[in-house]
Amino acid sequence: KEMAHHATDGEGSVLACVAVCILGCIESLLEYFNKWAFVYVGIYGFSFMEAGKNVMTLFRTRGWTTIITDTMLDTVLFMLSLGVALLIGTLSAVIGAAMVGDSNTVAAAFILGLLLGYGICATLFSIVSSAVNTVIVCYAESPNEFQMNHPELSENMRTSWREAWPQDFNY
C-alpha cells in the first residue's frame, strides 16, 4: 500500500490511485473477516460481519493492534502439529516396513500417517488457539472484571504483557 502511495507522485499515477483504492477495499474487507470475530459471534451472538467490525474497533480503541498481530501461538501450534505429523508418519512407515517391507507400502504408510497425524493434531490444537483468542478478546473487553474475579492471574497477565509490549499495553 505504501508503494502505491509513493507511485501516485510520479508517472502512472492513475494506475497507482486505482491500486490504492483496491488495496483500501481489501483492507476494509479484511477488517470484517478475522479470527477474532468468531469469539464475538460466540460470546455476543452478533452476525459475523458485525462481530468483525466490533472486535477490531475494540482492539483499535485499546491500542492493541500490535498485540493481536504479534501473537505467535498459531505458528507454534502449526510447528507442533507438523512435528507430530512427521513423528506419526515415521512411526507408520516403520510399522509398514516391519509388516510388509515393500517400499510402496512404506511410502503409503508414511503419507497416511503424516496426513492423519497432522489432521488430528491440528484439530485438537485449534481448540487451544480458540481458547487463547477468547481469553484475549474477553480480557480486552473487560480487564477490570478479570482483575476482580482472578486478581493473581490478572496481575501475571498484566506483568507479562507489559514486558512483551511496553508501548502498546497500558493497563
PDB file of C-alpha atoms in Angstrom:
ATOM      1  CA  LYS A   1       0.000   0.000   0.000  1.00  0.00           C
ATOM      2  CA  GLU A   2       2.886   2.342   0.851  1.00  0.00           C
ATOM      3  CA  MET A   3       4.491   1.660  -2.557  1.00  0.00           C
ATOM      4  CA  ALA A   4       1.225   2.534  -4.273  1.00  0.00           C
ATOM      5  CA  HIS A   5       1.023   5.809  -2.355  1.00  0.00           C
ATOM      6  CA  HIS A   6       4.562   6.732  -3.450  1.00  0.00           C
ATOM      7  CA  ALA A   7       3.774   5.797  -7.052  1.00  0.00           C
ATOM      8  CA  THR A   8       0.933   8.337  -7.165  1.00  0.00           C
ATOM      9  CA  ASP A   9       3.548  11.129  -7.226  1.00  0.00           C
ATOM     10  CA  GLY A  10       5.188  10.077 -10.497  1.00  0.00           C
ATOM     11  CA  GLU A  11       4.061   8.872 -13.907  1.00  0.00           C
ATOM     12  CA  GLY A  12       1.318   6.307 -13.993  1.00  0.00           C
ATOM     13  CA  SER A  13      -0.361   7.933 -11.046  1.00  0.00           C
ATOM     14  CA  VAL A  14      -3.804   6.911 -12.313  1.00  0.00           C
ATOM     15  CA  LEU A  15      -2.868   3.241 -12.030  1.00  0.00           C
ATOM     16  CA  ALA A  16      -1.337   3.871  -8.639  1.00  0.00           C
ATOM     17  CA  CYS A  17      -4.542   5.595  -7.479  1.00  0.00           C
ATOM     18  CA  VAL A  18      -6.567   2.618  -8.669  1.00  0.00           C
ATOM     19  CA  ALA A  19      -4.185   0.302  -6.804  1.00  0.00           C
ATOM     20  CA  VAL A  20      -4.538   2.391  -3.629  1.00  0.00           C
ATOM     21  CA  CYS A  21      -8.325   2.241  -3.970  1.00  0.00           C
ATOM     22  CA  ILE A  22      -8.338  -1.551  -4.478  1.00  0.00           C
ATOM     23  CA  LEU A  23      -5.964  -2.074  -1.564  1.00  0.00           C
ATOM     24  CA  GLY A  24      -8.171   0.115   0.622  1.00  0.00           C
ATOM     25  CA  CYS A  25     -11.200  -2.006  -0.288  1.00  0.00           C
ATOM     26  CA  ILE A  26      -9.315  -5.220   0.504  1.00  0.00           C
ATOM     27  CA  GLU A  27      -8.143  -3.756   3.807  1.00  0.00           C
ATOM     28  CA  SER A  28     -11.722  -2.821   4.714  1.00  0.00           C
ATOM     29  CA  LEU A  29     -12.927  -6.348   3.910  1.00  0.00           C
ATOM     30  CA  LEU A  30     -10.178  -7.915   5.986  1.00  0.00           C
ATOM     31  CA  GLU A  31     -11.409  -5.889   8.928  1.00  0.00           C
ATOM     32  CA  TYR A  32     -14.648  -7.857   8.787  1.00  0.00           C
ATOM     33  CA  PHE A  33     -13.119 -11.292   8.174  1.00  0.00           C
ATOM     34  CA  ASN A  34     -10.763 -12.152  11.025  1.00  0.00           C
ATOM     35  CA  LYS A  35     -10.282 -14.925  13.555  1.00  0.00           C
ATOM     36  CA  TRP A  36     -11.275 -12.652  16.424  1.00  0.00           C
ATOM     37  CA  ALA A  37     -14.782 -12.235  15.009  1.00  0.00           C
ATOM     38  CA  PHE A  38     -15.583 -15.868  15.819  1.00  0.00           C
ATOM     39  CA  VAL A  39     -15.113 -15.064  19.506  1.00  0.00           C
ATOM     40  CA  TYR A  40     -17.508 -12.126  19.335  1.00  0.00           C
ATOM     41  CA  VAL A  41     -20.074 -14.242  17.477  1.00  0.00           C
ATOM     42  CA  GLY A  42     -19.840 -16.914  20.170  1.00  0.00           C
ATOM     43  CA  ILE A  43     -19.999 -14.555  23.132  1.00  0.00           C
ATOM     44  CA  TYR A  44     -22.461 -11.909  21.972  1.00  0.00           C
ATOM     45  CA  GLY A  45     -24.320 -13.571  19.079  1.00  0.00           C
ATOM     46  CA  PHE A  46     -23.558 -10.809  16.568  1.00  0.00           C
ATOM     47  CA  SER A  47     -23.552 -11.531  12.854  1.00  0.00           C
ATOM     48  CA  PHE A  48     -20.075 -12.355  11.574  1.00  0.00           C
ATOM     49  CA  MET A  49     -19.686  -9.046   9.733  1.00  0.00           C
ATOM     50  CA  GLU A  50     -20.845  -7.011  12.724  1.00  0.00           C
ATOM     51  CA  ALA A  51     -18.636  -9.044  15.075  1.00  0.00           C
ATOM     52  CA  GLY A  52     -15.560  -8.489  12.886  1.00  0.00           C
ATOM     53  CA  LYS A  53     -16.097  -4.748  12.854  1.00  0.00           C
ATOM     54  CA  ASN A  54     -16.821  -4.578  16.610  1.00  0.00           C
ATOM     55  CA  VAL A  55     -13.814  -6.618  17.693  1.00  0.00           C
ATOM     56  CA  MET A  56     -11.421  -4.653  15.504  1.00  0.00           C
ATOM     57  CA  THR A  57     -12.873  -1.421  16.895  1.00  0.00           C
ATOM     58  CA  LEU A  58     -12.294  -2.801  20.403  1.00  0.00           C
ATOM     59  CA  PHE A  59      -8.655  -3.618  19.652  1.00  0.00           C
ATOM     60  CA  ARG A  60      -8.088  -0.251  17.981  1.00  0.00           C
ATOM     61  CA  THR A  61      -9.559   1.655  20.955  1.00  0.00           C
ATOM     62  CA  ARG A  62      -7.419  -0.346  23.365  1.00  0.00           C
ATOM     63  CA  GLY A  63      -4.345   0.251  21.190  1.00  0.00           C
ATOM     64  CA  TRP A  64      -3.862  -3.493  20.807  1.00  0.00           C
ATOM     65  CA  THR A  65      -3.435  -3.763  17.047  1.00  0.00           C
ATOM     66  CA  THR A  66       0.243  -4.595  17.533  1.00  0.00           C
ATOM     67  CA  ILE A  67      -0.539  -7.121  20.244  1.00  0.00           C
ATOM     68  CA  ILE A  68      -3.053  -9.073  18.161  1.00  0.00           C
ATOM     69  CA  THR A  69      -0.829  -9.140  15.085  1.00  0.00           C
ATOM     70  CA  ASP A  70       2.179 -10.193  17.145  1.00  0.00           C
ATOM     71  CA  THR A  71       0.751 -13.368  18.668  1.00  0.00           C
ATOM     72  CA  MET A  72       2.817 -16.355  17.639  1.00  0.00           C
ATOM     73  CA  LEU A  73       0.556 -19.027  19.051  1.00  0.00           C
ATOM     74  CA  ASP A  74      -0.770 -20.191  15.681  1.00  0.00           C
ATOM     75  CA  THR A  75       2.776 -20.538  14.336  1.00  0.00           C
ATOM     76  CA  VAL A  76       3.881 -22.552  17.368  1.00  0.00           C
ATOM     77  CA  LEU A  77       0.822 -24.803  17.167  1.00  0.00           C
ATOM     78  CA  PHE A  78       1.402 -25.340  13.442  1.00  0.00           C
ATOM     79  CA  MET A  79       5.021 -26.341  14.090  1.00  0.00           C
ATOM     80  CA  LEU A  80       3.899 -28.735  16.836  1.00  0.00           C
ATOM     81  CA  SER A  81       1.271 -30.242  14.529  1.00  0.00           C
ATOM     82  CA  LEU A  82       3.888 -30.666  11.822  1.00  0.00           C
ATOM     83  CA  GLY A  83       6.305 -32.302  14.271  1.00  0.00           C
ATOM     84  CA  VAL A  84       3.636 -34.717  15.486  1.00  0.00           C
ATOM     85  CA  ALA A  85       2.660 -35.461  11.874  1.00  0.00           C
ATOM     86  CA  LEU A  86       6.264 -36.282  10.967  1.00  0.00           C
ATOM     87  CA  LEU A  87       6.592 -38.473  14.047  1.00  0.00           C
ATOM     88  CA  ILE A  88       3.363 -40.368  13.308  1.00  0.00           C
ATOM     89  CA  GLY A  89       4.321 -40.663   9.635  1.00  0.00           C
ATOM     90  CA  THR A  90       7.722 -42.098  10.540  1.00  0.00           C
ATOM     91  CA  LEU A  91       6.177 -44.482  13.054  1.00  0.00           C
ATOM     92  CA  SER A  92       3.662 -45.612  10.426  1.00  0.00           C
ATOM     93  CA  ALA A  93       6.467 -46.158   7.910  1.00  0.00           C
ATOM     94  CA  VAL A  94       8.444 -48.248  10.413  1.00  0.00           C
ATOM     95  CA  ILE A  95       5.382 -50.372  11.173  1.00  0.00           C
ATOM     96  CA  GLY A  96       4.675 -50.717   7.435  1.00  0.00           C
ATOM     97  CA  ALA A  97       8.267 -51.794   6.791  1.00  0.00           C
ATOM     98  CA  ALA A  98       8.141 -54.344   9.610  1.00  0.00           C
ATOM     99  CA  MET A  99       4.852 -55.810   8.464  1.00  0.00           C
ATOM    100  CA  VAL A 100       5.196 -55.782   4.665  1.00  0.00           C
ATOM    101  CA  GLY A 101       8.641 -54.459   3.758  1.00  0.00           C
ATOM    102  CA  ASP A 102       7.525 -53.215   0.335  1.00  0.00           C
ATOM    103  CA  SER A 103       8.765 -49.669  -0.448  1.00  0.00           C
ATOM    104  CA  ASN A 104       5.383 -48.629  -1.862  1.00  0.00           C
ATOM    105  CA  THR A 105       3.677 -49.773   1.331  1.00  0.00           C
ATOM    106  CA  VAL A 106       6.216 -47.906   3.456  1.00  0.00           C
ATOM    107  CA  ALA A 107       5.695 -44.700   1.450  1.00  0.00           C
ATOM    108  CA  ALA A 108       1.901 -45.051   1.608  1.00  0.00           C
ATOM    109  CA  ALA A 109       2.040 -45.716   5.355  1.00  0.00           C
ATOM    110  CA  PHE A 110       4.235 -42.651   5.880  1.00  0.00           C
ATOM    111  CA  ILE A 111       1.932 -40.373   3.873  1.00  0.00           C
ATOM    112  CA  LEU A 112      -1.207 -41.750   5.523  1.00  0.00           C
ATOM    113  CA  GLY A 113       0.322 -41.418   8.998  1.00  0.00           C
ATOM    114  CA  LEU A 114       1.551 -37.916   8.178  1.00  0.00           C
ATOM    115  CA  LEU A 115      -1.861 -36.755   6.985  1.00  0.00           C
ATOM    116  CA  LEU A 116      -3.800 -38.390   9.811  1.00  0.00           C
ATOM    117  CA  GLY A 117      -1.331 -37.178  12.438  1.00  0.00           C
ATOM    118  CA  TYR A 118      -1.470 -33.619  11.147  1.00  0.00           C
ATOM    119  CA  GLY A 119      -5.253 -33.613  10.792  1.00  0.00           C
ATOM    120  CA  ILE A 120      -5.916 -34.893  14.288  1.00  0.00           C
ATOM    121  CA  CYS A 121      -3.260 -32.721  15.912  1.00  0.00           C
ATOM    122  CA  ALA A 122      -4.289 -29.555  14.056  1.00  0.00           C
ATOM    123  CA  THR A 123      -7.918 -30.150  15.019  1.00  0.00           C
ATOM    124  CA  LEU A 124      -7.062 -30.563  18.688  1.00  0.00           C
ATOM    125  CA  PHE A 125      -4.722 -27.558  18.692  1.00  0.00           C
ATOM    126  CA  SER A 126      -7.409 -25.401  17.080  1.00  0.00           C
ATOM    127  CA  ILE A 127      -9.273 -25.737  20.381  1.00  0.00           C
ATOM    128  CA  VAL A 128      -6.244 -24.332  22.215  1.00  0.00           C
ATOM    129  CA  SER A 129      -5.947 -21.485  19.716  1.00  0.00           C
ATOM    130  CA  SER A 130      -9.642 -20.633  20.037  1.00  0.00           C
ATOM    131  CA  ALA A 131      -9.410 -20.666  23.825  1.00  0.00           C
ATOM    132  CA  VAL A 132      -6.449 -18.264  23.785  1.00  0.00           C
ATOM    133  CA  ASN A 133      -8.248 -15.976  21.313  1.00  0.00           C
ATOM    134  CA  THR A 134     -11.265 -15.965  23.617  1.00  0.00           C
ATOM    135  CA  VAL A 135      -9.141 -15.047  26.631  1.00  0.00           C
ATOM    136  CA  ILE A 136      -7.533 -12.180  24.697  1.00  0.00           C
ATOM    137  CA  VAL A 137     -10.873 -10.799  23.491  1.00  0.00           C
ATOM    138  CA  CYS A 138     -12.525 -11.145  26.911  1.00  0.00           C
ATOM    139  CA  TYR A 139      -9.533  -9.500  28.565  1.00  0.00           C
ATOM    140  CA  ALA A 140      -9.612  -6.618  26.072  1.00  0.00           C
ATOM    141  CA  GLU A 141     -13.351  -6.244  26.640  1.00  0.00           C
ATOM    142  CA  SER A 142     -13.337  -6.339  30.462  1.00  0.00           C
ATOM    143  CA  PRO A 143      -9.913  -6.207  32.126  1.00  0.00           C
ATOM    144  CA  ASN A 144     -11.336  -4.847  35.380  1.00  0.00           C
ATOM    145  CA  GLU A 145     -13.771  -7.737  35.774  1.00  0.00           C
ATOM    146  CA  PHE A 146     -10.914 -10.174  35.252  1.00  0.00           C
ATOM    147  CA  GLN A 147      -8.925  -8.307  37.915  1.00  0.00           C
ATOM    148  CA  MET A 148     -11.838  -8.520  40.374  1.00  0.00           C
ATOM    149  CA  ASN A 149     -12.528 -12.224  39.803  1.00  0.00           C
ATOM    150  CA  HIS A 150      -8.972 -13.516  39.337  1.00  0.00           C
ATOM    151  CA  PRO A 151      -6.515 -10.963  40.788  1.00  0.00           C
ATOM    152  CA  GLU A 152      -3.444 -13.199  40.756  1.00  0.00           C
ATOM    153  CA  LEU A 153      -3.949 -14.368  37.167  1.00  0.00           C
ATOM    154  CA  SER A 154      -4.755 -10.827  36.097  1.00  0.00           C
ATOM    155  CA  GLU A 155      -1.560  -9.479  37.640  1.00  0.00           C
ATOM    156  CA  ASN A 156       0.515 -12.228  35.996  1.00  0.00           C
ATOM    157  CA  MET A 157      -1.058 -11.451  32.646  1.00  0.00           C
ATOM    158  CA  ARG A 158      -0.566  -7.691  33.014  1.00  0.00           C
ATOM    159  CA  THR A 159       3.062  -8.121  34.037  1.00  0.00           C
ATOM    160  CA  SER A 160       3.839 -10.483  31.169  1.00  0.00           C
ATOM    161  CA  TRP A 161       2.109  -8.309  28.601  1.00  0.00           C
ATOM    162  CA  ARG A 162       3.816  -5.154  29.871  1.00  0.00           C
ATOM    163  CA  GLU A 163       7.175  -6.876  29.404  1.00  0.00           C
ATOM    164  CA  ALA A 164       6.315  -8.061  25.901  1.00  0.00           C
ATOM    165  CA  TRP A 165       4.597  -4.867  24.674  1.00  0.00           C
ATOM    166  CA  PRO A 166       5.671  -1.948  26.899  1.00  0.00           C
ATOM    167  CA  GLN A 167       4.472   0.745  24.474  1.00  0.00           C
ATOM    168  CA  ASP A 168       1.190  -0.917  23.496  1.00  0.00           C
ATOM    169  CA  PHE A 169      -0.065  -2.370  26.769  1.00  0.00           C
ATOM    170  CA  ASN A 170      -1.119   0.358  29.163  1.00  0.00           C
ATOM    171  CA  TYR A 171      -3.118  -1.382  31.913  1.00  0.00           C
TER     172      TYR A 171
END
